[in-house]
Amino acid sequence: MIMPTLHLFERLAQSTTAPVMSLTQYAFQSWQRNTRAIGGYWSGDFTIGSDMMNSAHLKRFFNDNMGRRVVEETAGIVTWEGEIVQMDLTVNGATYRRAMNYEDWHNRVKVSFTDNATSIVTATAWSENTGSSDIYGESEYIDVVNKNYDITAAEALRDRRLLENAFPRPRPEGGLEYTRQNVAGNRESDSLRVYCSGYVLSMNRRYRESNIASAALSTQISTLVSASEFVTTGSIDTNSLNAPVECSDISQRLWDTISELVQVGDGSGNRWVGGVYSGRKFNYKLAETTITHYWANGQLLDLGQVPVIPSMIKPDIMVKIVEAPTGITLSNANLWDNPSIVYIEEVEYIAPASYRLIPYSGGKLTKD
Amino acid sequence: MAIVCNITDGTTTIDLTTSSGFQLLDDYIPVISRPTGDGSIPPYIYENLPCRIIATSDNTLASILQDFHTLQKRADEFWFDQLQYTPVWFHMKLDEESNERRALIKSLDLTPQINWFDCITGTDQWWTPVTIILERHPYWERTTSRGFPQETPTAAVSVTYDYTSAGTVGTAYDPAGDTGARISAMSIAPLLGDVTNELGRIWVGIRSAYKHGTLANFINIWECEDADATLGTDAARAADATASPGGGGNTKVTITPGTATWAERLAITLGDVTTDESDNYGEFLWLLRAKVSAGTWEVQFRFGHEAMSDDDHIKGEVIQITSTSWNIYEIGIQRIPIRNLQAMLDTNIADISDATFQIQVWARRTVGAGTLDIDCICPIPTDEGFFSSAGMTLNSDVGDNDYLGISTSPQDVIFPFTFERSTAPSGLKAFPNFTVYNFRLPPGDGRMIAAYARDSTSDITDAIEFNRSVVVRTGAFYERWCSLRGTE
């Protein structure tokens, strides 16, 4: 059964195609990632130990690869894609962290304040550090202050926040500590832990600040997706249930808003799912309502009773557990209320060939 | 014949059979690896080599040990520093074994079995017992490599490269060994001297007779316009000089809505393309050659059997097609047959119907008002060895041309590269975006099944060459064994 490979590409803000290096030999044994029915490619992580890469190269990796694109491919088909959003480097017993979460890293800032002269809630203009956004992409932050400011003070606050947080700089975690343990010869081995997140979460680096009049949910979702920097609309099925988008009072981050709309479902009470998949495309469709797979002998099988390639398993599948006690679906119940049928809303893949399927009701089906 | 047992990097050698230095003792018991079911490389193994060091003085003992430490250091460096490119090998041959073999050493350790100071106080210093603890690659390999034949298949969307034949330059030979042979070097290039050729993407799968029967019966191109295929909603056959040749000549299937929503547009069965169904078993990456006249179409393959309902078919990926030029799309990975082959054997069940294995092509138009053309479907094997690469932009001209090189280190790290020959400056061109899985040659007869295309289009007149001799040196692959090589 074919195994995937792992590759590192340049940051999307700089190139959509340029390769950097193959990660398979360094990271594949510790690679794990998950995909969600609502969200798509969600998170992943791997660890490079000093047995795979010497300290100098670990440091270079830590310095150079923040924000770069990680792609898992199975026979050339993208089966997971995301970006490096955090790295923890341990050298000589001390751990350093670089992270791209928008609370600590933002290169496009405005301040919302109450003007002390007019008592009107207003905001500064956006200010951007293009040196950072040209490399890492935009990360927006609206600082809402509760004190009375004037425009000068608000702009000064904005500019200071921008200066201090425009780049994902490394910070020693837990401070710099001396203990006898950290003396050479006793330290834990050098290592690099790399955390990735799917591009769905990159959509939260932008805000929606104005309302959208009521329209079909699929239209609303398409509009919001189109406002993101790296994600575009993919396969969007029509959901004619109407809903407004209200963001003018309190600006909302894009993915948070889209996620709420996806979870509305449709006018017939059906679940819908949506997420970012291969090529950073956002797909939106009706959730699965018929059995698509079987679970037997501790593994997932397709309808032809053939084991599914672990890295190819996606969420939004309906699994019949072949060995479960016989159950029936009561009248007026959902298909998955039958105790032998589960709806899988999240899949964890653990390289090289293990996985966990997480049903909607919690619990898990595991193949080691 | 004679025994061979040494550790060497080509410069420093420790011979374990001589009467001075290290000498392997009779109680050495070899460790034997086993071939894996999934074709992966098993973990490296540890061997304990009980030895004695024969030295005429403490200083000679020191000199012998220094040679050992040189090899220890080099073996360790080879794993941590690519700038150290000389491996350390463990060579072995039994007395009556015809051919020598070698295994890559990952680490060396030495454990003395007596107090060093006994050497000084009068105990016979000439016989210092030690144990060499050697961590090595699980497989033995040839000490010199075999060559690939050069071959240029006739231009097509998908071709077959017989690496066991003599080709146009080479020697016919089936790879020997107990497990997959390491491919140390091979090349694939656009046809030499044809300036119109371009190679941008390639998908290569390995298929062996050992696992899959009669290789000549494998169908690597399923023409959508096949006379036996069933046309679906709004689909019609049409001549097209740029479409793949097949039973109906240069023909395609065009879908012209009518119905722009999801509908079955074509159904083609295994029985439509062959009567040798079992020779087409395997796991495949399915490729589709397609284009639109305008707008955006979505296509999905559904796999099942003719008698199954649409819902019971296994649904593949949904892919978008927007290009108005022919292009090749990766549709999904699926096996033939889609049943538990171990449980449902034709020796037990009379009504095996592999001929009714079916691919349904479903499609819908999501943007615009154009038509969809589908040309052919190409299965690329993924169950034995697979390699794919994209974004290469390799050109050819009347002189030398660019090529894709695939090389594998002794530690089984594959390094593909592209090389610019056509235009100055000549040299390494790029490190392509690639996927690889178990890309090694199974023992026995085998083929590489390859589909290829330009960077973003597909031209059926493009041809490719395998292993043009001027590019790849004589060494190209190393067969491997679990224990003894013998006469192979």
CSV table of N, CA, C and O in Angstrom, one decimal, chain A residues 1-5 7 9 17 19 22 25-26 50-54 57 73-78 233-238 281 288 290-291 302-307 309 312 314, chain B residues 38 79-82 203 262 283 285 298 308 311-315 317-318 320 330-335 337-340 364 382-383 386 388 413 431-438:
chain,number,residue,atom,x,y,z
A,1,MET,N,0.9,-1.2,0.0
A,1,MET,CA,0.0,0.0,0.0
A,1,MET,C,0.9,1.2,0.0
A,1,MET,O,1.8,1.3,0.8
A,2,ILE,N,0.6,2.2,-0.9
A,2,ILE,CA,1.5,3.3,-1.1
A,2,ILE,C,1.5,4.2,0.1
A,2,ILE,O,0.5,4.4,0.8
A,3,MET,N,2.7,4.8,0.4
A,3,MET,CA,2.9,5.7,1.5
A,3,MET,C,3.1,7.1,0.9
A,3,MET,O,3.5,7.3,-0.2
A,4,PRO,N,2.7,8.1,1.7
A,4,PRO,CA,2.9,9.5,1.2
A,4,PRO,C,4.3,10.0,1.4
A,4,PRO,O,5.1,9.4,2.1
A,5,THR,N,4.6,11.1,0.8
A,5,THR,CA,5.8,11.8,1.0
A,5,THR,C,5.5,13.2,1.6
A,5,THR,O,4.4,13.7,1.5
A,7,HIS,N,6.8,17.3,1.8
A,7,HIS,CA,7.7,18.3,1.1
A,7,HIS,C,7.5,19.7,1.7
A,7,HIS,O,6.4,20.0,2.2
A,9,PHE,N,7.7,23.8,0.8
A,9,PHE,CA,7.6,24.7,-0.2
A,9,PHE,C,7.8,26.1,0.3
A,9,PHE,O,7.6,26.4,1.5
A,17,THR,N,4.8,28.0,-6.0
A,17,THR,CA,5.3,26.8,-6.5
A,17,THR,C,6.7,26.4,-6.1
A,17,THR,O,7.0,25.2,-6.1
A,19,PRO,N,9.8,24.9,-4.6
A,19,PRO,CA,10.1,23.9,-3.6
A,19,PRO,C,11.3,24.4,-2.8
A,19,PRO,O,12.2,25.1,-3.3
A,22,SER,N,12.8,18.3,0.5
A,22,SER,CA,12.0,17.2,0.9
A,22,SER,C,12.2,16.9,2.4
A,22,SER,O,13.3,16.9,2.9
A,25,GLN,N,12.6,12.2,4.7
A,25,GLN,CA,13.6,11.4,5.4
A,25,GLN,C,13.8,12.0,6.8
A,25,GLN,O,14.3,11.3,7.7
A,26,TYR,N,13.5,13.3,7.0
A,26,TYR,CA,13.8,13.8,8.4
A,26,TYR,C,12.5,13.7,9.3
A,26,TYR,O,12.7,13.6,10.5
A,50,SER,N,18.2,15.1,16.9
A,50,SER,CA,19.6,15.2,16.5
A,50,SER,C,20.2,14.0,15.8
A,50,SER,O,21.3,14.1,15.3
A,51,ASP,N,19.4,12.9,15.8
A,51,ASP,CA,19.9,11.7,15.1
A,51,ASP,C,19.6,11.8,13.6
A,51,ASP,O,20.1,11.1,12.8
A,52,MET,N,18.7,12.8,13.2
A,52,MET,CA,18.4,13.0,11.8
A,52,MET,C,19.0,14.2,11.2
A,52,MET,O,19.2,14.3,10.0
A,53,MET,N,19.3,15.2,12.1
A,53,MET,CA,19.8,16.5,11.6
A,53,MET,C,20.7,17.1,12.7
A,53,MET,O,20.3,17.1,13.8
A,54,ASN,N,21.9,17.5,12.3
A,54,ASN,CA,22.8,18.1,13.3
A,54,ASN,C,22.3,19.4,13.8
A,54,ASN,O,21.4,20.0,13.2
A,57,HIS,N,22.1,22.5,11.5
A,57,HIS,CA,21.0,22.4,10.5
A,57,HIS,C,19.6,22.6,11.2
A,57,HIS,O,18.7,23.2,10.6
A,73,GLU,N,1.9,14.4,0.0
A,73,GLU,CA,1.4,13.9,-1.2
A,73,GLU,C,1.4,12.3,-1.2
A,73,GLU,O,2.3,11.7,-0.8
A,74,THR,N,0.3,11.8,-1.8
A,74,THR,CA,0.2,10.3,-1.9
A,74,THR,C,0.1,10.0,-3.4
A,74,THR,O,-0.9,10.4,-4.0
A,75,ALA,N,1.1,9.4,-4.0
A,75,ALA,CA,1.1,9.2,-5.4
A,75,ALA,C,0.8,10.5,-6.2
A,75,ALA,O,0.2,10.4,-7.2
A,76,GLY,N,1.4,11.6,-5.7
A,76,GLY,CA,1.2,12.8,-6.4
A,76,GLY,C,-0.1,13.6,-6.1
A,76,GLY,O,-0.2,14.8,-6.4
A,77,ILE,N,-1.0,12.9,-5.4
A,77,ILE,CA,-2.2,13.6,-5.0
A,77,ILE,C,-2.0,14.3,-3.6
A,77,ILE,O,-1.5,13.6,-2.7
A,78,VAL,N,-2.3,15.5,-3.5
A,78,VAL,CA,-2.2,16.2,-2.2
A,78,VAL,C,-3.2,15.7,-1.2
A,78,VAL,O,-4.4,15.6,-1.5
A,233,THR,N,-12.3,29.8,-3.7
A,233,THR,CA,-13.5,28.9,-3.7
A,233,THR,C,-13.2,27.7,-4.6
A,233,THR,O,-12.6,27.8,-5.7
A,234,GLY,N,-13.5,26.5,-4.1
A,234,GLY,CA,-13.4,25.3,-4.9
A,234,GLY,C,-14.7,24.8,-5.4
A,234,GLY,O,-15.5,25.5,-6.1
A,235,SER,N,-15.1,23.6,-4.9
A,235,SER,CA,-16.4,23.1,-5.3
A,235,SER,C,-17.4,23.5,-4.2
A,235,SER,O,-17.4,23.1,-3.1
A,236,ILE,N,-18.3,24.4,-4.6
A,236,ILE,CA,-19.3,25.0,-3.7
A,236,ILE,C,-20.7,24.6,-4.2
A,236,ILE,O,-21.1,25.1,-5.2
A,237,ASP,N,-21.3,23.7,-3.5
A,237,ASP,CA,-22.7,23.3,-3.8
A,237,ASP,C,-23.6,24.4,-3.4
A,237,ASP,O,-23.4,25.1,-2.4
A,238,THR,N,-24.8,24.5,-4.0
A,238,THR,CA,-25.7,25.5,-3.7
A,238,THR,C,-26.6,25.2,-2.5
A,238,THR,O,-27.2,24.1,-2.4
A,281,LYS,N,-8.2,25.2,-1.8
A,281,LYS,CA,-9.6,25.4,-2.3
A,281,LYS,C,-10.6,25.1,-1.2
A,281,LYS,O,-10.5,24.1,-0.5
A,288,GLU,N,-22.4,13.8,4.3
A,288,GLU,CA,-22.7,12.4,3.8
A,288,GLU,C,-23.9,11.8,4.6
A,288,GLU,O,-23.9,12.0,5.9
A,290,THR,N,-25.2,8.5,3.6
A,290,THR,CA,-25.3,7.1,3.3
A,290,THR,C,-24.0,6.4,3.7
A,290,THR,O,-23.0,7.1,3.8
A,291,ILE,N,-24.1,5.1,3.9
A,291,ILE,CA,-22.8,4.4,4.3
A,291,ILE,C,-21.8,4.4,3.2
A,291,ILE,O,-22.1,4.1,2.0
A,302,ASP,N,-13.2,0.2,2.1
A,302,ASP,CA,-14.2,0.9,1.2
A,302,ASP,C,-15.3,-0.1,0.9
A,302,ASP,O,-15.4,-1.2,1.5
A,303,LEU,N,-16.2,0.4,0.1
A,303,LEU,CA,-17.4,-0.4,-0.2
A,303,LEU,C,-17.1,-1.8,-0.9
A,303,LEU,O,-17.9,-2.7,-0.8
A,304,GLY,N,-15.9,-1.8,-1.5
A,304,GLY,CA,-15.4,-3.1,-2.1
A,304,GLY,C,-14.7,-3.9,-1.1
A,304,GLY,O,-14.1,-4.9,-1.5
A,305,GLN,N,-14.7,-3.6,0.2
A,305,GLN,CA,-14.0,-4.3,1.2
A,305,GLN,C,-12.5,-4.3,1.1
A,305,GLN,O,-11.8,-5.2,1.5
A,306,VAL,N,-12.0,-3.3,0.4
A,306,VAL,CA,-10.6,-3.1,0.2
A,306,VAL,C,-10.1,-2.1,1.2
A,306,VAL,O,-10.7,-1.0,1.4
A,307,PRO,N,-9.0,-2.4,1.9
A,307,PRO,CA,-8.5,-1.4,2.9
A,307,PRO,C,-8.2,-0.1,2.2
A,307,PRO,O,-7.6,0.0,1.2
A,309,ILE,N,-6.3,3.4,1.8
A,309,ILE,CA,-4.9,3.9,2.0
A,309,ILE,C,-5.0,4.9,3.2
A,309,ILE,O,-5.8,5.9,3.1
A,312,MET,N,-5.2,8.6,2.6
A,312,MET,CA,-6.3,9.1,1.7
A,312,MET,C,-7.6,9.2,2.4
A,312,MET,O,-8.6,9.6,1.8
A,314,LYS,N,-10.5,10.7,4.4
A,314,LYS,CA,-11.0,12.0,4.7
A,314,LYS,C,-12.2,11.9,5.7
A,314,LYS,O,-12.8,10.9,5.7
B,38,ASP,N,5.4,-5.0,2.5
B,38,ASP,CA,5.0,-3.7,1.8
B,38,ASP,C,6.2,-3.1,1.0
B,38,ASP,O,6.0,-2.0,0.5
B,79,TRP,N,26.3,9.8,7.9
B,79,TRP,CA,24.9,9.9,8.3
B,79,TRP,C,24.5,11.3,8.6
B,79,TRP,O,23.3,11.7,8.6
B,80,PHE,N,25.5,12.1,9.1
B,80,PHE,CA,25.1,13.4,9.6
B,80,PHE,C,25.6,14.6,8.7
B,80,PHE,O,25.2,15.7,8.8
B,81,ASP,N,26.4,14.2,7.7
B,81,ASP,CA,27.0,15.3,6.9
B,81,ASP,C,27.1,14.9,5.5
B,81,ASP,O,27.9,14.0,5.1
B,82,GLN,N,26.2,15.5,4.6
B,82,GLN,CA,26.2,15.1,3.2
B,82,GLN,C,27.5,15.5,2.5
B,82,GLN,O,27.8,14.9,1.5
B,203,TRP,N,4.7,10.5,-14.4
B,203,TRP,CA,4.2,9.5,-13.4
B,203,TRP,C,4.7,8.2,-13.8
B,203,TRP,O,4.5,7.7,-14.9
B,262,TRP,N,-24.6,17.2,-12.0
B,262,TRP,CA,-23.9,15.9,-11.9
B,262,TRP,C,-24.6,14.8,-12.7
B,262,TRP,O,-25.8,14.6,-12.5
B,283,GLU,N,-3.0,-1.9,-7.7
B,283,GLU,CA,-3.4,-0.6,-7.1
B,283,GLU,C,-2.9,0.5,-8.1
B,283,GLU,O,-1.7,0.4,-8.4
B,285,LEU,N,-2.9,4.7,-9.6
B,285,LEU,CA,-3.2,6.1,-9.6
B,285,LEU,C,-3.9,6.3,-11.0
B,285,LEU,O,-3.3,6.0,-12.0
B,298,GLU,N,-16.4,20.0,-13.3
B,298,GLU,CA,-15.9,19.1,-12.2
B,298,GLU,C,-16.1,17.7,-12.6
B,298,GLU,O,-17.2,17.3,-13.2
B,308,MET,N,-23.9,-2.8,-9.9
B,308,MET,CA,-24.1,-2.0,-8.7
B,308,MET,C,-24.9,-0.8,-9.0
B,308,MET,O,-24.8,-0.2,-10.1
B,311,ASP,N,-25.0,4.5,-6.0
B,311,ASP,CA,-24.6,4.9,-4.7
B,311,ASP,C,-23.6,3.9,-4.1
B,311,ASP,O,-22.9,4.2,-3.2
B,312,ASP,N,-23.6,2.6,-4.6
B,312,ASP,CA,-22.7,1.6,-4.1
B,312,ASP,C,-21.3,1.7,-4.8
B,312,ASP,O,-20.4,1.0,-4.4
B,313,HIS,N,-21.2,2.6,-5.7
B,313,HIS,CA,-19.8,2.8,-6.3
B,313,HIS,C,-19.0,3.6,-5.3
B,313,HIS,O,-19.4,4.4,-4.6
B,314,ILE,N,-17.7,3.3,-5.4
B,314,ILE,CA,-16.7,4.0,-4.5
B,314,ILE,C,-16.4,5.3,-5.2
B,314,ILE,O,-15.9,5.3,-6.4
B,315,LYS,N,-16.6,6.4,-4.5
B,315,LYS,CA,-16.5,7.7,-5.2
B,315,LYS,C,-15.0,8.2,-5.0
B,315,LYS,O,-14.5,8.2,-3.9
B,317,GLU,N,-12.0,11.4,-5.9
B,317,GLU,CA,-11.9,12.8,-5.7
B,317,GLU,C,-12.7,13.6,-6.7
B,317,GLU,O,-12.9,13.1,-7.9
B,318,VAL,N,-13.1,14.8,-6.4
B,318,VAL,CA,-13.7,15.7,-7.4
B,318,VAL,C,-12.6,16.7,-7.8
B,318,VAL,O,-12.0,17.3,-7.0
B,320,GLN,N,-11.3,19.8,-10.6
B,320,GLN,CA,-11.8,20.8,-11.5
B,320,GLN,C,-11.0,20.9,-12.7
B,320,GLN,O,-9.8,20.7,-12.7
B,330,GLU,N,-4.9,14.0,-12.2
B,330,GLU,CA,-4.9,12.9,-11.2
B,330,GLU,C,-6.3,12.8,-10.6
B,330,GLU,O,-6.7,13.7,-9.9
B,331,ILE,N,-6.9,11.7,-10.9
B,331,ILE,CA,-8.3,11.5,-10.5
B,331,ILE,C,-8.5,10.8,-9.1
B,331,ILE,O,-9.4,11.1,-8.4
B,332,GLY,N,-7.6,9.9,-8.8
B,332,GLY,CA,-7.7,9.2,-7.6
B,332,GLY,C,-6.9,7.9,-7.6
B,332,GLY,O,-6.3,7.5,-8.6
B,333,ILE,N,-6.9,7.2,-6.5
B,333,ILE,CA,-6.2,5.9,-6.3
B,333,ILE,C,-7.2,4.8,-6.0
B,333,ILE,O,-8.0,5.0,-5.1
B,334,GLN,N,-7.2,3.8,-6.8
B,334,GLN,CA,-8.2,2.7,-6.6
B,334,GLN,C,-7.6,1.4,-7.1
B,334,GLN,O,-6.8,1.4,-8.1
B,335,ARG,N,-8.0,0.3,-6.6
B,335,ARG,CA,-7.6,-1.0,-7.0
B,335,ARG,C,-8.5,-1.7,-8.0
B,335,ARG,O,-9.6,-1.4,-8.1
B,337,PRO,N,-9.0,-5.9,-8.4
B,337,PRO,CA,-10.4,-5.8,-8.3
B,337,PRO,C,-10.8,-5.1,-7.0
B,337,PRO,O,-10.1,-4.9,-6.1
B,338,ILE,N,-12.1,-4.6,-6.9
B,338,ILE,CA,-12.6,-4.0,-5.7
B,338,ILE,C,-13.3,-5.1,-4.9
B,338,ILE,O,-14.5,-4.9,-4.7
B,339,ARG,N,-12.6,-6.1,-4.4
B,339,ARG,CA,-13.2,-7.1,-3.6
B,339,ARG,C,-12.1,-7.6,-2.7
B,339,ARG,O,-10.9,-7.3,-3.0
B,340,ASN,N,-12.4,-8.3,-1.7
B,340,ASN,CA,-11.4,-9.0,-0.9
B,340,ASN,C,-10.9,-10.2,-1.7
B,340,ASN,O,-11.5,-11.2,-1.7
B,364,ARG,N,-20.0,17.5,-14.0
B,364,ARG,CA,-20.9,18.6,-14.0
B,364,ARG,C,-20.2,19.9,-14.4
B,364,ARG,O,-19.0,20.1,-14.2
B,382,THR,N,0.8,1.8,-8.4
B,382,THR,CA,1.3,2.4,-7.2
B,382,THR,C,1.6,1.3,-6.1
B,382,THR,O,2.0,1.7,-5.0
B,383,ASP,N,1.4,0.0,-6.4
B,383,ASP,CA,1.5,-1.0,-5.4
B,383,ASP,C,2.9,-1.6,-5.3
B,383,ASP,O,3.2,-2.4,-4.3
B,386,PHE,N,6.7,3.7,-7.1
B,386,PHE,CA,6.0,4.8,-7.7
B,386,PHE,C,6.9,6.0,-7.6
B,386,PHE,O,7.6,6.3,-6.6
B,388,SER,N,6.7,10.3,-9.1
B,388,SER,CA,6.1,11.3,-10.0
B,388,SER,C,6.9,12.6,-9.8
B,388,SER,O,7.4,12.9,-8.7
B,413,VAL,N,17.9,7.2,0.1
B,413,VAL,CA,17.3,8.5,0.0
B,413,VAL,C,17.3,8.8,-1.5
B,413,VAL,O,18.4,8.8,-2.1
B,431,PHE,N,15.6,21.2,-8.7
B,431,PHE,CA,15.3,20.1,-7.9
B,431,PHE,C,13.7,20.0,-7.9
B,431,PHE,O,13.1,20.7,-7.2
B,432,PRO,N,13.2,19.0,-8.7
B,432,PRO,CA,11.8,19.1,-8.9
B,432,PRO,C,10.9,18.7,-7.7
B,432,PRO,O,11.4,18.0,-6.8
B,433,ASN,N,9.7,19.1,-7.8
B,433,ASN,CA,8.7,18.7,-6.9
B,433,ASN,C,8.3,17.2,-7.2
B,433,ASN,O,7.8,16.9,-8.2
B,434,PHE,N,8.6,16.3,-6.3
B,434,PHE,CA,8.4,14.9,-6.6
B,434,PHE,C,7.7,14.1,-5.5
B,434,PHE,O,7.7,14.6,-4.3
B,435,THR,N,7.2,13.0,-5.8
B,435,THR,CA,6.6,12.0,-4.9
B,435,THR,C,7.3,10.7,-5.2
B,435,THR,O,7.4,10.4,-6.4
B,436,VAL,N,7.7,10.0,-4.2
B,436,VAL,CA,8.3,8.7,-4.5
B,436,VAL,C,7.9,7.7,-3.4
B,436,VAL,O,7.7,8.0,-2.2
B,437,TYR,N,7.7,6.4,-3.8
B,437,TYR,CA,7.4,5.4,-2.9
B,437,TYR,C,8.0,4.1,-3.4
B,437,TYR,O,7.7,3.6,-4.5
B,438,ASN,N,8.9,3.5,-2.5
B,438,ASN,CA,9.5,2.2,-2.8
B,438,ASN,C,10.0,2.1,-4.3
B,438,ASN,O,9.8,1.0,-4.9
